[in-house]
Amino acid sequence: MVSQAHAEAVAEFRRRKDEHFAAGRGPIGAAALADFRGLSYYAPDPAWVFTMPVQPGDLAEMTLGTNTGETRTMARFGVATVELPSGPHTLSLFAPLGEEKPVRVFVPFRDATSRTGETYGAGRYLDAPLAQAPDSDETLVHLDFNMAYHPYCAYGDGWTCPLPPAENMLPDAVQVGEKLPSGVAN
């Protein structure tokens, strides 16, 4: 059961993104904006919300490929292991270069919905907040896959979007967050 507070937070995130796109500040072209009625989303599911410890990384530079063939360099902040329906899976967490104490990390991922066309084939993103564990020096990451979103390159040309590294390829279908509208090929 989705709590009222969580459902409201997810709805607000989606409302703000839809308003941003509708105002012409997103990747949707002017011709398509006249018919734009909002993005497509799965229903929220609390089973896809995780808070877990971060195993710190060395902030080493890691080069991610992009949809355009360019590269994007980020710092590997650490890893976190999430308990998926198919079993535990360790995800890499990224921060901008030079940010030793970010407030959130970038988590690009692909899952089974990327392969079936339900979501963008190149994957989706999470911006995951970090927090200090109570009574310890341990850093926690909050992964709420209900907030998963498509990169701009899913909606239009001319955008350069980082691709998930191999370790962020999830075997499960993550049927929460943003999805492609019915009938859209990716």
PDB file of C-alpha atoms in Angstrom:
ATOM      1  CA  MET A   1       0.000   0.000   0.000  1.00  0.00           C
ATOM      2  CA  VAL A   2       1.346   3.400  -0.996  1.00  0.00           C
ATOM      3  CA  SER A   3       1.283   5.876   1.899  1.00  0.00           C
ATOM      4  CA  GLN A   4      -0.579   9.120   1.333  1.00  0.00           C
ATOM      5  CA  ALA A   5       2.617  11.160   1.804  1.00  0.00           C
ATOM      6  CA  HIS A   6       4.550   9.044  -0.710  1.00  0.00           C
ATOM      7  CA  ALA A   7       1.707   9.160  -3.263  1.00  0.00           C
ATOM      8  CA  GLU A   8       1.596  12.959  -2.923  1.00  0.00           C
ATOM      9  CA  ALA A   9       5.385  13.275  -3.337  1.00  0.00           C
ATOM     10  CA  VAL A  10       5.315  11.132  -6.499  1.00  0.00           C
ATOM     11  CA  ALA A  11       2.318  13.077  -7.877  1.00  0.00           C
ATOM     12  CA  GLU A  12       4.059  16.421  -7.198  1.00  0.00           C
ATOM     13  CA  PHE A  13       7.278  15.248  -8.912  1.00  0.00           C
ATOM     14  CA  ARG A  14       5.266  14.207 -11.965  1.00  0.00           C
ATOM     15  CA  ARG A  15       3.172  17.407 -11.999  1.00  0.00           C
ATOM     16  CA  ARG A  16       6.295  19.597 -11.941  1.00  0.00           C
ATOM     17  CA  LYS A  17       7.920  17.616 -14.772  1.00  0.00           C
ATOM     18  CA  ASP A  18       4.774  17.736 -16.911  1.00  0.00           C
ATOM     19  CA  GLU A  19       4.496  21.513 -16.347  1.00  0.00           C
ATOM     20  CA  HIS A  20       8.171  21.965 -17.263  1.00  0.00           C
ATOM     21  CA  PHE A  21       7.692  20.059 -20.517  1.00  0.00           C
ATOM     22  CA  ALA A  22       4.365  21.785 -21.319  1.00  0.00           C
ATOM     23  CA  ALA A  23       6.049  25.192 -20.917  1.00  0.00           C
ATOM     24  CA  GLY A  24       8.458  24.285 -23.727  1.00  0.00           C
ATOM     25  CA  ARG A  25      11.476  23.944 -21.440  1.00  0.00           C
ATOM     26  CA  GLY A  26      11.901  20.230 -22.105  1.00  0.00           C
ATOM     27  CA  PRO A  27      12.847  18.172 -25.142  1.00  0.00           C
ATOM     28  CA  ILE A  28       9.435  18.095 -26.809  1.00  0.00           C
ATOM     29  CA  GLY A  29       9.341  20.073 -30.046  1.00  0.00           C
ATOM     30  CA  ALA A  30       7.035  23.045 -30.519  1.00  0.00           C
ATOM     31  CA  ALA A  31       4.814  21.174 -33.008  1.00  0.00           C
ATOM     32  CA  ALA A  32       4.131  18.379 -30.495  1.00  0.00           C
ATOM     33  CA  LEU A  33       3.460  20.745 -27.572  1.00  0.00           C
ATOM     34  CA  ALA A  34      -0.031  21.612 -28.813  1.00  0.00           C
ATOM     35  CA  ASP A  35      -1.084  18.005 -28.186  1.00  0.00           C
ATOM     36  CA  PHE A  36       1.022  17.448 -25.048  1.00  0.00           C
ATOM     37  CA  ARG A  37      -1.117  16.270 -22.112  1.00  0.00           C
ATOM     38  CA  GLY A  38       1.619  14.992 -19.834  1.00  0.00           C
ATOM     39  CA  LEU A  39       4.052  12.106 -19.765  1.00  0.00           C
ATOM     40  CA  SER A  40       3.131   8.464 -19.152  1.00  0.00           C
ATOM     41  CA  TYR A  41       3.775   6.833 -15.798  1.00  0.00           C
ATOM     42  CA  TYR A  42       3.315   3.524 -14.044  1.00  0.00           C
ATOM     43  CA  ALA A  43       1.280   3.489 -10.827  1.00  0.00           C
ATOM     44  CA  PRO A  44       3.413   4.059  -7.715  1.00  0.00           C
ATOM     45  CA  ASP A  45       4.469   0.929  -5.835  1.00  0.00           C
ATOM     46  CA  PRO A  46       6.136   1.063  -2.396  1.00  0.00           C
ATOM     47  CA  ALA A  47       7.906  -2.245  -3.108  1.00  0.00           C
ATOM     48  CA  TRP A  48      10.324  -0.241  -5.295  1.00  0.00           C
ATOM     49  CA  VAL A  49      11.489   2.131  -2.540  1.00  0.00           C
ATOM     50  CA  PHE A  50      14.779   1.275  -0.815  1.00  0.00           C
ATOM     51  CA  THR A  51      17.044   2.959   1.715  1.00  0.00           C
ATOM     52  CA  MET A  52      20.362   1.222   2.122  1.00  0.00           C
ATOM     53  CA  PRO A  53      23.974   1.865   3.079  1.00  0.00           C
ATOM     54  CA  VAL A  54      26.441   3.117   0.517  1.00  0.00           C
ATOM     55  CA  GLN A  55      29.684   1.241   0.198  1.00  0.00           C
ATOM     56  CA  PRO A  56      31.973   4.190  -0.505  1.00  0.00           C
ATOM     57  CA  GLY A  57      33.881   4.378  -3.747  1.00  0.00           C
ATOM     58  CA  ASP A  58      37.207   6.053  -4.286  1.00  0.00           C
ATOM     59  CA  LEU A  59      35.646   8.880  -6.357  1.00  0.00           C
ATOM     60  CA  ALA A  60      37.704   7.628  -9.281  1.00  0.00           C
ATOM     61  CA  GLU A  61      36.779   9.008 -12.659  1.00  0.00           C
ATOM     62  CA  MET A  62      34.533   6.695 -14.642  1.00  0.00           C
ATOM     63  CA  THR A  63      33.726   7.244 -18.287  1.00  0.00           C
ATOM     64  CA  LEU A  64      30.154   6.555 -19.322  1.00  0.00           C
ATOM     65  CA  GLY A  65      29.168   6.169 -22.933  1.00  0.00           C
ATOM     66  CA  THR A  66      26.331   8.268 -24.333  1.00  0.00           C
ATOM     67  CA  ASN A  67      23.626   7.898 -26.952  1.00  0.00           C
ATOM     68  CA  THR A  68      25.649  10.123 -29.318  1.00  0.00           C
ATOM     69  CA  GLY A  69      28.915   8.221 -28.998  1.00  0.00           C
ATOM     70  CA  GLU A  70      30.528  10.942 -26.910  1.00  0.00           C
ATOM     71  CA  THR A  71      31.621  10.167 -23.364  1.00  0.00           C
ATOM     72  CA  ARG A  72      30.650  11.655 -20.027  1.00  0.00           C
ATOM     73  CA  THR A  73      33.076  11.459 -17.103  1.00  0.00           C
ATOM     74  CA  MET A  74      31.710  11.196 -13.568  1.00  0.00           C
ATOM     75  CA  ALA A  75      33.046  10.150 -10.183  1.00  0.00           C
ATOM     76  CA  ARG A  76      32.039   6.734  -8.871  1.00  0.00           C
ATOM     77  CA  PHE A  77      30.740   7.777  -5.466  1.00  0.00           C
ATOM     78  CA  GLY A  78      30.081   4.228  -4.311  1.00  0.00           C
ATOM     79  CA  VAL A  79      27.784   1.260  -4.691  1.00  0.00           C
ATOM     80  CA  ALA A  80      24.580   0.097  -3.032  1.00  0.00           C
ATOM     81  CA  THR A  81      23.028  -3.344  -3.066  1.00  0.00           C
ATOM     82  CA  VAL A  82      19.284  -3.458  -3.580  1.00  0.00           C
ATOM     83  CA  GLU A  83      17.117  -6.517  -2.960  1.00  0.00           C
ATOM     84  CA  LEU A  84      15.217  -7.094  -6.218  1.00  0.00           C
ATOM     85  CA  PRO A  85      12.573  -9.775  -6.796  1.00  0.00           C
ATOM     86  CA  SER A  86      15.269 -11.842  -8.575  1.00  0.00           C
ATOM     87  CA  GLY A  87      17.779 -11.346  -5.741  1.00  0.00           C
ATOM     88  CA  PRO A  88      20.388  -8.792  -4.646  1.00  0.00           C
ATOM     89  CA  HIS A  89      21.896  -6.488  -7.250  1.00  0.00           C
ATOM     90  CA  THR A  90      24.688  -3.961  -6.751  1.00  0.00           C
ATOM     91  CA  LEU A  91      24.326  -0.592  -8.483  1.00  0.00           C
ATOM     92  CA  SER A  92      27.023   2.018  -9.106  1.00  0.00           C
ATOM     93  CA  LEU A  93      26.241   5.507  -7.808  1.00  0.00           C
ATOM     94  CA  PHE A  94      27.746   8.559  -9.519  1.00  0.00           C
ATOM     95  CA  ALA A  95      28.508  12.148  -8.535  1.00  0.00           C
ATOM     96  CA  PRO A  96      29.830  15.085 -10.537  1.00  0.00           C
ATOM     97  CA  LEU A  97      33.615  15.274 -10.666  1.00  0.00           C
ATOM     98  CA  GLY A  98      35.048  17.143  -7.682  1.00  0.00           C
ATOM     99  CA  GLU A  99      31.977  16.666  -5.473  1.00  0.00           C
ATOM    100  CA  GLU A 100      33.207  14.713  -2.463  1.00  0.00           C
ATOM    101  CA  LYS A 101      30.050  15.237  -0.382  1.00  0.00           C
ATOM    102  CA  PRO A 102      27.102  15.394  -2.778  1.00  0.00           C
ATOM    103  CA  VAL A 103      23.551  15.597  -1.434  1.00  0.00           C
ATOM    104  CA  ARG A 104      22.352  13.219  -4.131  1.00  0.00           C
ATOM    105  CA  VAL A 105      23.806  10.706  -6.551  1.00  0.00           C
ATOM    106  CA  PHE A 106      23.023   9.907 -10.166  1.00  0.00           C
ATOM    107  CA  VAL A 107      21.904   6.333 -10.908  1.00  0.00           C
ATOM    108  CA  PRO A 108      21.459   5.480 -14.590  1.00  0.00           C
ATOM    109  CA  PHE A 109      19.897   2.036 -15.064  1.00  0.00           C
ATOM    110  CA  ARG A 110      18.307  -0.295 -17.561  1.00  0.00           C
ATOM    111  CA  ASP A 111      15.830  -3.023 -16.715  1.00  0.00           C
ATOM    112  CA  ALA A 112      13.633  -5.572 -18.463  1.00  0.00           C
ATOM    113  CA  THR A 113      11.138  -2.842 -19.484  1.00  0.00           C
ATOM    114  CA  SER A 114      13.929  -1.203 -21.532  1.00  0.00           C
ATOM    115  CA  ARG A 115      14.162  -4.362 -23.611  1.00  0.00           C
ATOM    116  CA  THR A 116      10.392  -4.698 -24.181  1.00  0.00           C
ATOM    117  CA  GLY A 117       9.747  -1.104 -25.261  1.00  0.00           C
ATOM    118  CA  GLU A 118       7.730  -0.136 -22.182  1.00  0.00           C
ATOM    119  CA  THR A 119      10.499   2.335 -21.314  1.00  0.00           C
ATOM    120  CA  TYR A 120      13.291   3.979 -23.284  1.00  0.00           C
ATOM    121  CA  GLY A 121      15.663   1.353 -24.676  1.00  0.00           C
ATOM    122  CA  ALA A 122      18.787   3.166 -23.475  1.00  0.00           C
ATOM    123  CA  GLY A 123      17.510   3.250 -19.881  1.00  0.00           C
ATOM    124  CA  ARG A 124      16.182   5.593 -17.228  1.00  0.00           C
ATOM    125  CA  TYR A 125      17.670   7.710 -14.453  1.00  0.00           C
ATOM    126  CA  LEU A 126      17.281   8.243 -10.728  1.00  0.00           C
ATOM    127  CA  ASP A 127      18.520  11.203  -8.713  1.00  0.00           C
ATOM    128  CA  ALA A 128      18.870   9.554  -5.316  1.00  0.00           C
ATOM    129  CA  PRO A 129      19.228  11.594  -2.115  1.00  0.00           C
ATOM    130  CA  LEU A 130      21.948  10.768   0.397  1.00  0.00           C
ATOM    131  CA  ALA A 131      21.640  10.999   4.167  1.00  0.00           C
ATOM    132  CA  GLN A 132      23.729  10.269   7.225  1.00  0.00           C
ATOM    133  CA  ALA A 133      22.609   7.208   9.189  1.00  0.00           C
ATOM    134  CA  PRO A 134      21.452   8.041  12.713  1.00  0.00           C
ATOM    135  CA  ASP A 135      24.151   7.370  15.323  1.00  0.00           C
ATOM    136  CA  SER A 136      26.795   6.368  12.763  1.00  0.00           C
ATOM    137  CA  ASP A 137      29.115   7.712  10.085  1.00  0.00           C
ATOM    138  CA  GLU A 138      27.463   5.515   7.481  1.00  0.00           C
ATOM    139  CA  THR A 139      25.991   7.186   4.392  1.00  0.00           C
ATOM    140  CA  LEU A 140      22.574   5.989   3.233  1.00  0.00           C
ATOM    141  CA  VAL A 141      21.074   6.303  -0.243  1.00  0.00           C
ATOM    142  CA  HIS A 142      17.324   6.499  -0.863  1.00  0.00           C
ATOM    143  CA  LEU A 143      16.452   4.751  -4.131  1.00  0.00           C
ATOM    144  CA  ASP A 144      12.818   5.390  -5.041  1.00  0.00           C
ATOM    145  CA  PHE A 145      12.295   3.834  -8.453  1.00  0.00           C
ATOM    146  CA  ASN A 146       8.850   5.488  -8.547  1.00  0.00           C
ATOM    147  CA  MET A 147      10.837   8.634  -9.385  1.00  0.00           C
ATOM    148  CA  ALA A 148      12.649   6.995 -12.339  1.00  0.00           C
ATOM    149  CA  TYR A 149      12.629   9.215 -15.391  1.00  0.00           C
ATOM    150  CA  HIS A 150      13.665   9.119 -19.027  1.00  0.00           C
ATOM    151  CA  PRO A 151      16.581  11.201 -20.255  1.00  0.00           C
ATOM    152  CA  TYR A 152      15.717  13.991 -22.689  1.00  0.00           C
ATOM    153  CA  CYS A 153      17.102  11.947 -25.577  1.00  0.00           C
ATOM    154  CA  ALA A 154      14.068   9.626 -25.212  1.00  0.00           C
ATOM    155  CA  TYR A 155      11.874  12.493 -26.464  1.00  0.00           C
ATOM    156  CA  GLY A 156      13.938  14.289 -29.048  1.00  0.00           C
ATOM    157  CA  ASP A 157      17.128  14.540 -31.025  1.00  0.00           C
ATOM    158  CA  GLY A 158      19.979  16.825 -30.139  1.00  0.00           C
ATOM    159  CA  TRP A 159      20.502  15.650 -26.564  1.00  0.00           C
ATOM    160  CA  THR A 160      23.518  13.797 -25.226  1.00  0.00           C
ATOM    161  CA  CYS A 161      22.538  11.324 -22.505  1.00  0.00           C
ATOM    162  CA  PRO A 162      24.806   9.062 -20.426  1.00  0.00           C
ATOM    163  CA  LEU A 163      24.166   5.341 -20.774  1.00  0.00           C
ATOM    164  CA  PRO A 164      24.025   2.997 -17.784  1.00  0.00           C
ATOM    165  CA  PRO A 165      27.170   0.959 -17.140  1.00  0.00           C
ATOM    166  CA  ALA A 166      26.902  -2.825 -17.343  1.00  0.00           C
ATOM    167  CA  GLU A 167      26.567  -3.247 -13.570  1.00  0.00           C
ATOM    168  CA  ASN A 168      23.429  -1.062 -13.612  1.00  0.00           C
ATOM    169  CA  MET A 169      21.565  -3.411 -15.963  1.00  0.00           C
ATOM    170  CA  LEU A 170      18.774  -4.908 -13.846  1.00  0.00           C
ATOM    171  CA  PRO A 171      17.311  -8.308 -14.767  1.00  0.00           C
ATOM    172  CA  ASP A 172      13.876  -7.419 -13.343  1.00  0.00           C
ATOM    173  CA  ALA A 173      11.073  -5.374 -14.910  1.00  0.00           C
ATOM    174  CA  VAL A 174      10.943  -2.145 -12.883  1.00  0.00           C
ATOM    175  CA  GLN A 175       7.341  -1.199 -13.650  1.00  0.00           C
ATOM    176  CA  VAL A 176       7.289   2.087 -11.765  1.00  0.00           C
ATOM    177  CA  GLY A 177       8.308   5.602 -12.704  1.00  0.00           C
ATOM    178  CA  GLU A 178       8.143   7.083 -16.172  1.00  0.00           C
ATOM    179  CA  LYS A 179       7.197   4.918 -19.144  1.00  0.00           C
ATOM    180  CA  LEU A 180       6.815   5.491 -22.845  1.00  0.00           C
ATOM    181  CA  PRO A 181       3.360   6.337 -24.186  1.00  0.00           C
ATOM    182  CA  SER A 182       1.601   3.427 -25.898  1.00  0.00           C
ATOM    183  CA  GLY A 183       2.646   3.007 -29.496  1.00  0.00           C
ATOM    184  CA  VAL A 184       5.913   4.930 -29.202  1.00  0.00           C
ATOM    185  CA  ALA A 185       8.906   3.121 -30.651  1.00  0.00           C
ATOM    186  CA  ASN A 186      12.258   3.741 -29.030  1.00  0.00           C
TER     187      ASN A 186
END
